[in-house]
Amino acid sequence: LTPSPPAGVDKFLSWLGDDAHQIDARAVDEQLHTVNPMLQSDEHVQLAFKVGRDLTLFTTKRALLIDVQGWTGAKVEYMSVPYASLRAFSVESAGSFDRDAQLNLFIRAPWMDAITQDLRKGRADIIAIQQFLSAKVLIPSSGSASFGTPDVRVPPSGES
């Protein structure tokens, strides 16, 4: 019996648990403007997270979830949620014995209440995500929804 590779169990549990990790937003932005043009010309990816083949993106205009389906990946679902459709959000940091942080987006839509994404402990800056969403969704003086927010770039944490 051969021993499992170092961190092999950790990698398997991350794959099994759908823990996303932050990746380079600029590389994803370039691909979504050239190879697979899904973004508007004045829209840019500011935060990007990957789990398996799927992506959770935050652009200058919306949250974009890309779900690659099936064995071949030929079928892809693109779910777009404009920031104006968010009624609330929450972030939860990972604890000592918890393997992941969590992001929740609560949506104003009768067909969908919320989107939840687990984020790999140490591979996503949950405080930066909270600050980003605050800048996109809230007006600082009133706490109400905002429609014209500043361009915020957050560098990826960890490896890509």
PDB file of N, CA and C in Angstrom, residues 43 62-65 78-82:
ATOM      1  N   GLU A  43     -17.096  46.761 -19.521  1.00  0.00           N
ATOM      2  CA  GLU A  43     -17.206  45.951 -18.305  1.00  0.00           C
ATOM      3  C   GLU A  43     -15.909  45.187 -18.086  1.00  0.00           C
ATOM      4  N   ARG A  62     -21.743  43.492 -12.496  1.00  0.00           N
ATOM      5  CA  ARG A  62     -22.570  42.370 -12.052  1.00  0.00           C
ATOM      6  C   ARG A  62     -21.733  41.259 -11.435  1.00  0.00           C
ATOM      7  N   ALA A  63     -22.442  40.336 -10.797  1.00  0.00           N
ATOM      8  CA  ALA A  63     -21.855  39.055 -10.418  1.00  0.00           C
ATOM      9  C   ALA A  63     -22.182  38.104 -11.563  1.00  0.00           C
ATOM     10  N   LEU A  64     -21.208  37.352 -12.006  1.00  0.00           N
ATOM     11  CA  LEU A  64     -21.389  36.434 -13.124  1.00  0.00           C
ATOM     12  C   LEU A  64     -20.914  35.061 -12.688  1.00  0.00           C
ATOM     13  N   LEU A  65     -21.826  34.091 -12.713  1.00  0.00           N
ATOM     14  CA  LEU A  65     -21.494  32.723 -12.337  1.00  0.00           C
ATOM     15  C   LEU A  65     -21.469  31.873 -13.600  1.00  0.00           C
ATOM     16  N   TYR A  78     -24.435  30.584 -17.923  1.00  0.00           N
ATOM     17  CA  TYR A  78     -23.938  31.883 -17.485  1.00  0.00           C
ATOM     18  C   TYR A  78     -25.063  32.571 -16.726  1.00  0.00           C
ATOM     19  N   MET A  79     -24.900  32.749 -15.410  1.00  0.00           N
ATOM     20  CA  MET A  79     -25.911  33.424 -14.612  1.00  0.00           C
ATOM     21  C   MET A  79     -25.398  34.819 -14.258  1.00  0.00           C
ATOM     22  N   SER A  80     -26.143  35.821 -14.668  1.00  0.00           N
ATOM     23  CA  SER A  80     -25.766  37.208 -14.463  1.00  0.00           C
ATOM     24  C   SER A  80     -26.683  37.848 -13.421  1.00  0.00           C
ATOM     25  N   VAL A  81     -26.075  38.440 -12.391  1.00  0.00           N
ATOM     26  CA  VAL A  81     -26.844  39.103 -11.344  1.00  0.00           C
ATOM     27  C   VAL A  81     -26.324  40.541 -11.222  1.00  0.00           C
ATOM     28  N   PRO A  82     -27.072  41.514 -11.751  1.00  0.00           N
ATOM     29  CA  PRO A  82     -26.649  42.914 -11.620  1.00  0.00           C
ATOM     30  C   PRO A  82     -26.600  43.316 -10.140  1.00  0.00           C
TER      31      PRO A  82
END
